[in-house]
Amino acid sequence: MTSRGAGTAFSRRNYRLSTESEKPKLTGIVNSKLLMTICTASSPSADGIQPATAYRKPLTFQNLQEHLDKLLAEDSGAEDSRDQVLEGRLGPSTVVLDHTSGFEGLLLVDDDLLGVIGHSNFGSIRATTCVYKGKWIYEVLISSQGLMQIGWCTLNCRFNQEEGVGDTPDSYAYDGNRVRKWNVTTTNYGKSWAAGDIVSCLIDLDEGTIAFCLNGVSLGTAFDNITRGAGMAYFPAISLSFKESVAFNFGSRPLRYPVEGYRPLQDPPSVDLVKAHKLLGYLKNVIHIGIDVLEGKLVEKDTSTWQLQGEPTVLITLTHIFNHFAPLMCKVYLVDDVLMHFLLSILERGGAVEAHPLIQQLLDLMWLLMEDYEVHECLKQLLMSLLRAYRFSPIIPDLGLQIHYLRLTIAVLKHEKSRKYLLNNVLFDVLRSVVFFYIKSPLRVEEAGLQELIPTTWWPNRFTKEGKESKEVKEESAEERLRRRAYDRGCQRLKKRIEVVEELQVQILKLLLSNKDRGGGEASRYIFLNKFRRFLQENASNRGNLTVLCPPEYMVCFLHRLISTLRCYWDGHKAKAPAALSSEEAYVPPQLFYNGKVDYFDLQRLGGLLSHLKKTLKDDLALKANILIDPAELQAVTMDDLDEDEESATSTAQRPVAALAIGGALARPSWLSSPTLGRANRFLSTAAVSLMNPRRPLGTLEKMKARTLSVEQRTEDDKGSHGNEGLLLGRPPEEPEQSITENSLLEILDGIVMMYNLSVHQQLGKMVGVSDDVNEYALALKDTEEKISRCPKRRRDIYEELVKSQKVFSEKLNHLSRRLAWINVTIYSKEKMQDIYWLLQVCIRTIEHGDRTGSLFAFMPEFYLSVAMNSYSALKNYFSPVHSMEELPGYEETLTRLAAILAKHFADSRIVGTDIRDSLMQALASYVCYPHSLRAVERIPEEQRISMMRNLLAPYEQRPWAQTNWILVRLWRGCGFGYRYTRLPHLLKTKPEDANLPSLQKPCPSTLLQQHMADLLRSDCDMAPSFLNSVLNQLNWAFSEFVGMIQEIQQAAERLERNFVDSRQLKVCATCFDLSVSLLRVLEMTVTLAPEIFLDWSRPSSELLLRRLAQLLNQVLNRVTAERNLFDRVVNLRLPGLESVDHYPILVAVTGILVRLLMDTDFQGAKRATAVLLADPCFQLRSIQYLLGHAEPSALAAMPPSADKRHFSLHTYTDYISLEELAKVEQMLNHLSEESKQAAASTLPTSEEDLCPICYAHPISAIFRPCSHKSCKACINQHLMNNKDCFFCKATITGVDDFIKPVSS
């Protein structure tokens, strides 16, 4: 090799030989001594200096190369024997998976042909080399813990999608998922495996046995007397199900757990290994030994202060050493076994990484004395080894292994040139470097040492029977208090250990985000930004392809480390530029969303598609942001989208048939479970034995059109001197001119918000399941203990079974409580909660700034609003078991600002996406459910509150009205008639022991918002009729649908050939019932707050509204209260899914409306309401009597006596209905009884000619102008709401007059 070091110019002062006449001989001797000392031993002696050995000729610069060659050739005799075929093994010396003919099914194989992922029901693959004699071993890294069978098979074994390794006579396998061994039949064997475990597969063909080890621990002999003899040779083989993955090590890397007497299938590079260790020894000697020029003797040097300067002897010697060492460092085995261990040994002395500059000096040497391609390959293999070691090393209590590998990663990345190369070419491109920021959760608590770290377990006893509210918190016993405190101390010990790892991960990100590099070229931060943006694009553009997505558990850890790093740099900039904002005031300026400098891929904007917004808002962009949109540019964007589609189709057409048969998704590398953590894969299919190219043809994903700034622009803008240029181009007039921070940090902040939206929120919700499991097992344990205490002594068998159950539950709780401690520290700690809270505040400030820009707010990506809502939900629901949101600084103000955003934007015309509008509505509905957040809504400015209520009272037609109605109901819950319950009362009576009863939120009505609603309905004469008519229309629809559904359910239940009902049908039925109840409650709310809308007939439409209301109330009462009717029969079926359907919820709502109209109003209003109610032809006094349990006499006479028959009565629900309310119902019944008697006595018989020809229920009372046709007022008023044409002649009606029949003579 021609070293570039030979052509490097060195200063004469450092590298000239001494020319003083008195020292020439002495210096020459010393240099020879140094050469001889370096090259006579592989490592220094204990005292640091080794005596030089006598040579036949002195060692000089001229014969140094010859001497090194001679030393390295001493062990080369073994090289010839290595090429010979080893006895007992057949096949290539380099052992890989047989990707040409030795597989069955659909598989993804890594480019190194050692990692495999299943993509079919049960795919199988074997290796290229077999053994027939001797003792052999290979290792398998378990990347996913699903269904797999690992072992050995012969060439004659034939596998398919149902039968794999171990299912045929001459194949043997171990299955750690089901903890069994397989050879045609199966028996229990071994232990269960988990992701990250190493399975060692051993075969002894001399004794005829097969055994397995798990993480170096022998599981015992699995099979003996295996078939041997002529023609019998065994291949390593595996069968695995869909998405399961492993990585094989046949000897290409050092075995993690070697077994004495067993050889790996692939021989280690013994000769190269010896050479590498020798050369490493020479290198260590150079570092340890120096020359004292003044005294002319060799001295031992401190390695921590060694630098590449001084005597030419050192430099020339290193050049010759690296001439041999460099080619060896391109080999995986040697990098893993020699270089990585050497570098780790340097850091073993402890202290900060900065205290070991030797690694930096060695990297300088590598870049100086090795060819570029050699350094590149060496660094790539080194990082890959570190990543694998970090990800799959077993977890020990102090996390020492993970800390060790992270420290070396930091040391390597501290070297600027190495860092830039790795960022440009390896991190994010070849490796999945996000793994470095992940802290895996231990699946085996025992092996992770958590039993020693947390010896005492504890779990909260926060459970009561469903349906029974706990009036007082149970006092904690002294024993429980001691256990909890001991558990908390253990959690704190665990937290301190994990914080060390997290700090190292943050240090890695600080290096990657450094923009103070001393060398030339683009700074590390901007290289990282490009890679980070592409990483986000891959995860945003492939939401349906799980194999490409970064696992969400990795995303969570990456997000928190990135937030910590960003805030550190942000506040560092604030310290240098006091005018900038601190990280506590961080936000993303609105111009990033429309100036085109940041690419948001195809993510939806609030106002719709970006191309549509550019066309419709181009004038606003020009006026407010001084951004001109060229029509030709819009046309170019459209054509560019078409070109991308064509190119995508072309690249698809070029793929092999086998890949197309499975779908394009399989062509992507698998993020989900790649065993080697690399990114390139090959696709194998037995459908057409074909191999995909290692890299997919460049498609739309790779052609990322990142609309980012050039290096020159970004560097200049980041200095802060051009705040209105580059990334911040197009500042709107509403945006302050104040500098925020460095532009690159704004782009990272934007990416962090996008990351949370992609998968972090879902993962936070998923991990809460562990806490739920703890509560379930704790409840089961408590029930078991209660049963043990009640168990009769004579029933010994029952007692023993209960004790067994108690033991199982206790062991499970001990395991889960320790695992929960780990999750609480890594995911739900106070620091993590503060990160999510900070992200919530960033989104709120960003939305507020964007809202001020007017129409340009439509350019904001939807995910900012989504993250604001979801992060609040996470803080409220996911962190609450451990930490309270109320502990956070500025909690009340943040709640109020978020409430203002929800109140303003749920009906914002600038937001067009139906999904995001629904999400805003749901978030507002959730907000008004809880007292603390409802008070935040009440704290927003009055103008915004009134605007919110006006939007809620808009007509229900042509919009999703159900959520709006729920919001109004929640504002009323707690004020309505019998509407203070938190559990459905009828269920507590029928099934009080049921633990799965649906629960409702505790009532928290808002009198302030109710008052706003009343004021709006009173003051706006058009709003009240339109709103109430829409409510009545929806009530008519919902209740009619409900009645139709229960008819179908009843018919299905009565048919003999079909005794079941579709669950979806039951769900729709229950939903219609719940909607009917909620609409009735909104009507009750309106009647209570503004009764004049119905009873003041001087207002337009009041009489019509009252008549419509009375008509619907009578229909509901008649349907629900009729004896032995359809409603009764369906309720008595007690079908699962219809728990909420019962008499109480709907009858109490109707009763509330009637009481408000008839009892709680003035005399005139009650008189009008009574007259309208009694005048309705559907009115039946029997329905009112039913409410109080007064059965109709005729019905009682017709019914056979039954002790089980219970009549509904409000008197049986005194826990939920007050005595005052019951008294009003009694008064109402008496009032209606008297009025109905008087009405019946005074009503004169009406001839058929005098009845309304439309409804035939009311007398004619209105005459139309100009056609003079007649009807009752109710019919014509309802008709005129939607149509102005006459019923009969279709003439346009210009007016309606009262009609009074003339008195006949």
PDB file of C-alpha atoms in Angstrom, residues 1016-1150:
ATOM      1  CA  LEU A1016     -77.827  33.672  23.187  1.00  0.00           C
ATOM      2  CA  LEU A1017     -81.120  31.815  22.804  1.00  0.00           C
ATOM      3  CA  ARG A1018     -83.097  34.696  24.307  1.00  0.00           C
ATOM      4  CA  SER A1019     -81.357  37.482  22.390  1.00  0.00           C
ATOM      5  CA  ASP A1020     -81.140  35.894  18.956  1.00  0.00           C
ATOM      6  CA  CYS A1021     -84.633  35.353  17.604  1.00  0.00           C
ATOM      7  CA  ASP A1022     -83.391  33.326  14.631  1.00  0.00           C
ATOM      8  CA  MET A1023     -80.906  31.129  16.502  1.00  0.00           C
ATOM      9  CA  ALA A1024     -83.363  29.552  18.946  1.00  0.00           C
ATOM     10  CA  PRO A1025     -85.879  28.225  16.378  1.00  0.00           C
ATOM     11  CA  SER A1026     -83.222  26.938  13.995  1.00  0.00           C
ATOM     12  CA  PHE A1027     -81.269  25.237  16.801  1.00  0.00           C
ATOM     13  CA  LEU A1028     -84.310  23.704  18.522  1.00  0.00           C
ATOM     14  CA  ASN A1029     -85.902  22.552  15.293  1.00  0.00           C
ATOM     15  CA  SER A1030     -82.671  20.760  14.384  1.00  0.00           C
ATOM     16  CA  VAL A1031     -82.580  19.133  17.841  1.00  0.00           C
ATOM     17  CA  LEU A1032     -86.184  18.007  17.489  1.00  0.00           C
ATOM     18  CA  ASN A1033     -85.484  16.653  13.998  1.00  0.00           C
ATOM     19  CA  GLN A1034     -82.520  14.647  15.240  1.00  0.00           C
ATOM     20  CA  LEU A1035     -84.518  13.366  18.214  1.00  0.00           C
ATOM     21  CA  ASN A1036     -87.273  12.218  15.884  1.00  0.00           C
ATOM     22  CA  TRP A1037     -84.706  10.429  13.713  1.00  0.00           C
ATOM     23  CA  ALA A1038     -82.722   8.853  16.562  1.00  0.00           C
ATOM     24  CA  PHE A1039     -85.763   7.535  18.444  1.00  0.00           C
ATOM     25  CA  SER A1040     -87.396   6.239  15.245  1.00  0.00           C
ATOM     26  CA  GLU A1041     -84.195   4.414  14.357  1.00  0.00           C
ATOM     27  CA  PHE A1042     -84.033   2.982  17.851  1.00  0.00           C
ATOM     28  CA  VAL A1043     -87.600   1.679  17.645  1.00  0.00           C
ATOM     29  CA  GLY A1044     -86.889   0.115  14.259  1.00  0.00           C
ATOM     30  CA  MET A1045     -83.754  -1.566  15.610  1.00  0.00           C
ATOM     31  CA  ILE A1046     -85.448  -3.085  18.656  1.00  0.00           C
ATOM     32  CA  GLN A1047     -88.170  -4.451  16.402  1.00  0.00           C
ATOM     33  CA  GLU A1048     -85.512  -6.282  14.369  1.00  0.00           C
ATOM     34  CA  ILE A1049     -83.784  -7.493  17.532  1.00  0.00           C
ATOM     35  CA  GLN A1050     -87.068  -8.802  18.944  1.00  0.00           C
ATOM     36  CA  GLN A1051     -87.878 -10.628  15.710  1.00  0.00           C
ATOM     37  CA  ALA A1052     -84.390 -12.179  15.574  1.00  0.00           C
ATOM     38  CA  ALA A1053     -84.653 -13.297  19.199  1.00  0.00           C
ATOM     39  CA  GLU A1054     -88.010 -14.980  18.618  1.00  0.00           C
ATOM     40  CA  ARG A1055     -86.936 -16.974  15.559  1.00  0.00           C
ATOM     41  CA  LEU A1056     -86.147 -20.580  16.392  1.00  0.00           C
ATOM     42  CA  GLU A1057     -83.533 -21.033  13.679  1.00  0.00           C
ATOM     43  CA  ARG A1058     -81.504 -18.047  14.827  1.00  0.00           C
ATOM     44  CA  ASN A1059     -81.054 -17.283  18.481  1.00  0.00           C
ATOM     45  CA  PHE A1060     -78.377 -14.655  18.275  1.00  0.00           C
ATOM     46  CA  VAL A1061     -78.162 -10.996  17.214  1.00  0.00           C
ATOM     47  CA  ASP A1062     -75.300  -9.318  15.392  1.00  0.00           C
ATOM     48  CA  SER A1063     -73.127  -7.394  17.868  1.00  0.00           C
ATOM     49  CA  ARG A1064     -72.849  -4.449  15.462  1.00  0.00           C
ATOM     50  CA  GLN A1065     -76.633  -4.209  15.338  1.00  0.00           C
ATOM     51  CA  LEU A1066     -76.751  -4.137  19.142  1.00  0.00           C
ATOM     52  CA  LYS A1067     -74.110  -1.419  19.219  1.00  0.00           C
ATOM     53  CA  VAL A1068     -76.034   0.747  16.736  1.00  0.00           C
ATOM     54  CA  CYS A1069     -79.221   0.222  18.740  1.00  0.00           C
ATOM     55  CA  ALA A1070     -77.555   1.286  22.000  1.00  0.00           C
ATOM     56  CA  THR A1071     -76.012   4.314  20.284  1.00  0.00           C
ATOM     57  CA  CYS A1072     -79.393   5.488  18.957  1.00  0.00           C
ATOM     58  CA  PHE A1073     -80.864   5.113  22.450  1.00  0.00           C
ATOM     59  CA  ASP A1074     -78.014   7.094  24.029  1.00  0.00           C
ATOM     60  CA  LEU A1075     -78.402   9.808  21.379  1.00  0.00           C
ATOM     61  CA  SER A1076     -82.124  10.032  22.111  1.00  0.00           C
ATOM     62  CA  VAL A1077     -81.454  10.444  25.838  1.00  0.00           C
ATOM     63  CA  SER A1078     -78.779  13.087  25.263  1.00  0.00           C
ATOM     64  CA  LEU A1079     -81.030  15.073  22.879  1.00  0.00           C
ATOM     65  CA  LEU A1080     -83.825  14.982  25.477  1.00  0.00           C
ATOM     66  CA  ARG A1081     -81.377  16.287  28.077  1.00  0.00           C
ATOM     67  CA  VAL A1082     -80.422  19.201  25.789  1.00  0.00           C
ATOM     68  CA  LEU A1083     -84.111  20.013  25.409  1.00  0.00           C
ATOM     69  CA  GLU A1084     -84.491  19.847  29.206  1.00  0.00           C
ATOM     70  CA  MET A1085     -81.528  22.202  29.512  1.00  0.00           C
ATOM     71  CA  THR A1086     -83.096  24.653  27.045  1.00  0.00           C
ATOM     72  CA  VAL A1087     -86.549  24.536  28.702  1.00  0.00           C
ATOM     73  CA  THR A1088     -84.951  25.173  32.101  1.00  0.00           C
ATOM     74  CA  LEU A1089     -82.630  27.997  31.056  1.00  0.00           C
ATOM     75  CA  ALA A1090     -84.947  29.800  28.603  1.00  0.00           C
ATOM     76  CA  PRO A1091     -88.548  28.564  29.003  1.00  0.00           C
ATOM     77  CA  GLU A1092     -89.894  31.648  27.193  1.00  0.00           C
ATOM     78  CA  ILE A1093     -88.660  30.224  23.894  1.00  0.00           C
ATOM     79  CA  PHE A1094     -91.481  27.688  24.144  1.00  0.00           C
ATOM     80  CA  LEU A1095     -94.017  29.501  26.319  1.00  0.00           C
ATOM     81  CA  ASP A1096     -93.863  33.144  25.193  1.00  0.00           C
ATOM     82  CA  TRP A1097     -96.111  32.945  22.149  1.00  0.00           C
ATOM     83  CA  SER A1098     -95.309  36.492  21.179  1.00  0.00           C
ATOM     84  CA  ARG A1099     -92.020  35.116  19.877  1.00  0.00           C
ATOM     85  CA  PRO A1100     -92.159  33.654  16.357  1.00  0.00           C
ATOM     86  CA  SER A1101     -92.222  29.851  16.202  1.00  0.00           C
ATOM     87  CA  SER A1102     -92.746  29.424  19.979  1.00  0.00           C
ATOM     88  CA  GLU A1103     -96.116  27.726  19.620  1.00  0.00           C
ATOM     89  CA  LEU A1104     -94.809  25.492  16.854  1.00  0.00           C
ATOM     90  CA  LEU A1105     -91.785  24.478  18.938  1.00  0.00           C
ATOM     91  CA  LEU A1106     -93.995  23.681  21.931  1.00  0.00           C
ATOM     92  CA  ARG A1107     -96.373  21.582  19.821  1.00  0.00           C
ATOM     93  CA  ARG A1108     -93.498  19.666  18.219  1.00  0.00           C
ATOM     94  CA  LEU A1109     -91.922  19.079  21.612  1.00  0.00           C
ATOM     95  CA  ALA A1110     -95.197  17.821  23.088  1.00  0.00           C
ATOM     96  CA  GLN A1111     -95.737  15.529  20.127  1.00  0.00           C
ATOM     97  CA  LEU A1112     -92.261  13.900  20.481  1.00  0.00           C
ATOM     98  CA  LEU A1113     -92.543  13.583  24.260  1.00  0.00           C
ATOM     99  CA  ASN A1114     -95.871  11.811  23.942  1.00  0.00           C
ATOM    100  CA  GLN A1115     -94.472   9.449  21.325  1.00  0.00           C
ATOM    101  CA  VAL A1116     -91.519   8.536  23.543  1.00  0.00           C
ATOM    102  CA  LEU A1117     -93.727   8.022  26.590  1.00  0.00           C
ATOM    103  CA  ASN A1118     -96.199   5.855  24.720  1.00  0.00           C
ATOM    104  CA  ARG A1119     -93.478   3.634  23.258  1.00  0.00           C
ATOM    105  CA  VAL A1120     -91.637   3.130  26.542  1.00  0.00           C
ATOM    106  CA  THR A1121     -94.484   2.928  29.061  1.00  0.00           C
ATOM    107  CA  ALA A1122     -96.956   0.641  27.315  1.00  0.00           C
ATOM    108  CA  GLU A1123     -97.491  -2.581  29.261  1.00  0.00           C
ATOM    109  CA  ARG A1124     -95.819  -5.693  27.791  1.00  0.00           C
ATOM    110  CA  ASN A1125     -94.677  -3.658  24.811  1.00  0.00           C
ATOM    111  CA  LEU A1126     -91.691  -4.075  22.498  1.00  0.00           C
ATOM    112  CA  PHE A1127     -89.414  -1.937  24.674  1.00  0.00           C
ATOM    113  CA  ASP A1128     -90.120  -4.075  27.747  1.00  0.00           C
ATOM    114  CA  ARG A1129     -89.436  -7.318  25.938  1.00  0.00           C
ATOM    115  CA  VAL A1130     -86.086  -6.199  24.544  1.00  0.00           C
ATOM    116  CA  VAL A1131     -84.960  -4.784  27.910  1.00  0.00           C
ATOM    117  CA  ASN A1132     -85.842  -8.050  29.641  1.00  0.00           C
ATOM    118  CA  LEU A1133     -83.647  -9.995  27.185  1.00  0.00           C
ATOM    119  CA  ARG A1134     -80.586  -8.454  28.936  1.00  0.00           C
ATOM    120  CA  LEU A1135     -78.485  -8.711  25.789  1.00  0.00           C
ATOM    121  CA  PRO A1136     -74.758  -7.887  26.055  1.00  0.00           C
ATOM    122  CA  GLY A1137     -74.220  -4.514  24.429  1.00  0.00           C
ATOM    123  CA  LEU A1138     -77.620  -3.145  25.443  1.00  0.00           C
ATOM    124  CA  GLU A1139     -76.769  -2.513  29.100  1.00  0.00           C
ATOM    125  CA  SER A1140     -77.531   1.194  28.806  1.00  0.00           C
ATOM    126  CA  VAL A1141     -81.031   0.602  27.339  1.00  0.00           C
ATOM    127  CA  ASP A1142     -83.588   0.779  30.135  1.00  0.00           C
ATOM    128  CA  HIS A1143     -86.601   2.739  31.333  1.00  0.00           C
ATOM    129  CA  TYR A1144     -84.793   4.963  33.802  1.00  0.00           C
ATOM    130  CA  PRO A1145     -82.461   7.074  31.570  1.00  0.00           C
ATOM    131  CA  ILE A1146     -85.083   8.027  28.989  1.00  0.00           C
ATOM    132  CA  LEU A1147     -88.132   8.364  31.267  1.00  0.00           C
ATOM    133  CA  VAL A1148     -86.299  10.570  33.746  1.00  0.00           C
ATOM    134  CA  ALA A1149     -85.183  12.856  30.902  1.00  0.00           C
ATOM    135  CA  VAL A1150     -88.783  13.177  29.602  1.00  0.00           C
TER     136      VAL A1150
END
